[in-house]
CSV table of C-alpha atoms in Angstrom, one decimal:
chain,number,residue,atom,x,y,z
A,1,UNK,CA,83.8,134.1,120.7
A,2,UNK,CA,82.7,133.3,124.2
A,3,UNK,CA,80.6,135.1,126.8
A,4,UNK,CA,82.2,134.6,130.3
A,5,UNK,CA,79.9,134.5,133.3
A,6,UNK,CA,81.3,134.3,136.8
A,7,UNK,CA,80.9,135.7,140.3
A,8,UNK,CA,83.0,138.9,140.9
A,9,UNK,CA,85.8,139.2,143.3
A,10,UNK,CA,85.3,141.9,146.0
A,11,UNK,CA,87.7,144.1,144.1
A,12,UNK,CA,85.8,143.7,140.8
A,13,UNK,CA,82.5,144.3,142.5
A,14,UNK,CA,83.7,147.5,144.2
A,15,UNK,CA,85.2,148.9,141.0
A,16,UNK,CA,82.3,148.2,138.7
A,17,UNK,CA,79.7,149.6,141.1
A,18,UNK,CA,81.3,153.0,140.5
A,19,UNK,CA,80.6,152.7,136.8
A,20,UNK,CA,77.5,153.9,134.8
A,21,UNK,CA,74.2,152.0,135.0
A,22,UNK,CA,71.8,150.7,132.4
A,23,UNK,CA,68.5,149.0,132.7
A,24,UNK,CA,65.5,147.8,130.6
A,25,UNK,CA,62.3,145.9,131.0
A,26,UNK,CA,61.2,142.5,129.7
A,27,UNK,CA,62.1,142.6,126.1
A,28,UNK,CA,64.0,140.8,123.2
A,29,UNK,CA,66.5,142.7,121.0
A,30,UNK,CA,69.5,142.3,118.7
A,31,UNK,CA,72.8,143.7,119.9
A,32,UNK,CA,76.3,144.0,118.5
A,33,UNK,CA,79.4,144.8,120.7
A,34,UNK,CA,81.6,147.2,118.8
A,35,UNK,CA,83.8,147.2,121.9
A,36,UNK,CA,84.2,144.6,124.6
A,37,UNK,CA,82.0,145.1,127.7
A,38,UNK,CA,82.1,143.8,131.3
A,39,UNK,CA,79.0,144.2,133.4
A,40,UNK,CA,77.6,143.3,136.8
A,41,UNK,CA,73.8,142.6,137.0
A,42,UNK,CA,72.3,144.0,140.1
A,43,UNK,CA,68.7,143.0,139.1
A,44,UNK,CA,67.1,140.7,136.5
A,45,UNK,CA,67.5,137.7,134.4
A,46,UNK,CA,68.7,137.4,130.8
A,47,UNK,CA,69.5,134.7,128.2
A,48,UNK,CA,71.8,135.8,125.4
A,49,UNK,CA,71.8,133.8,122.2
A,50,UNK,CA,74.8,133.9,119.8
A,51,UNK,CA,75.5,131.6,116.9
A,52,UNK,CA,74.4,128.1,118.0
A,53,UNK,CA,75.0,128.9,121.7
A,54,UNK,CA,73.2,130.6,124.5
A,55,UNK,CA,74.1,131.7,128.1
A,56,UNK,CA,71.8,132.7,130.9
A,57,UNK,CA,72.7,135.0,133.8
A,58,UNK,CA,71.1,137.1,136.5
A,59,UNK,CA,71.6,139.3,139.5
A,60,UNK,CA,75.0,139.0,141.0
A,61,UNK,CA,76.7,137.7,137.9
A,62,UNK,CA,79.8,139.4,136.4
A,63,UNK,CA,79.6,139.0,132.6
A,64,UNK,CA,82.2,139.7,129.9
A,65,UNK,CA,81.2,140.1,126.2
A,66,UNK,CA,83.9,140.1,123.6
A,67,UNK,CA,84.4,142.8,121.0
A,68,UNK,CA,82.7,142.0,117.7
A,69,UNK,CA,80.0,139.7,119.2
A,70,UNK,CA,76.5,139.8,117.6
A,71,UNK,CA,73.7,138.4,119.7
A,72,UNK,CA,70.1,138.5,120.8
A,73,UNK,CA,69.3,139.6,124.4
A,74,UNK,CA,66.2,137.9,125.8
A,75,UNK,CA,65.4,139.8,129.0
A,76,UNK,CA,63.0,137.6,131.1
A,77,UNK,CA,63.1,139.8,134.2
A,78,UNK,CA,63.7,143.6,134.2
A,79,UNK,CA,67.5,144.2,134.3
A,80,UNK,CA,69.7,146.8,135.9
A,81,UNK,CA,73.5,146.6,135.4
A,82,UNK,CA,76.7,148.5,136.0
A,83,UNK,CA,79.0,148.3,133.0
A,84,UNK,CA,82.5,149.0,131.7
A,85,UNK,CA,83.2,149.4,127.9
């Protein structure tokens, strides 16, 4: 399973900005994706650890998490994101 981080196209950005928002402060927590998720960070910085891998991303990144992924979110700057499940 891989987490995909990229810059969104204009179409992707416009579509996801219409979706719900979620945010949190600096924290570290376990998470499991029962469904796949795509999100656009509008604020913050995160490193997600999964298996023997980790990926870091921040404001402006368009991130896709696969269904079934178990990971640890390490939020180093308060996060705000729009997301699609």
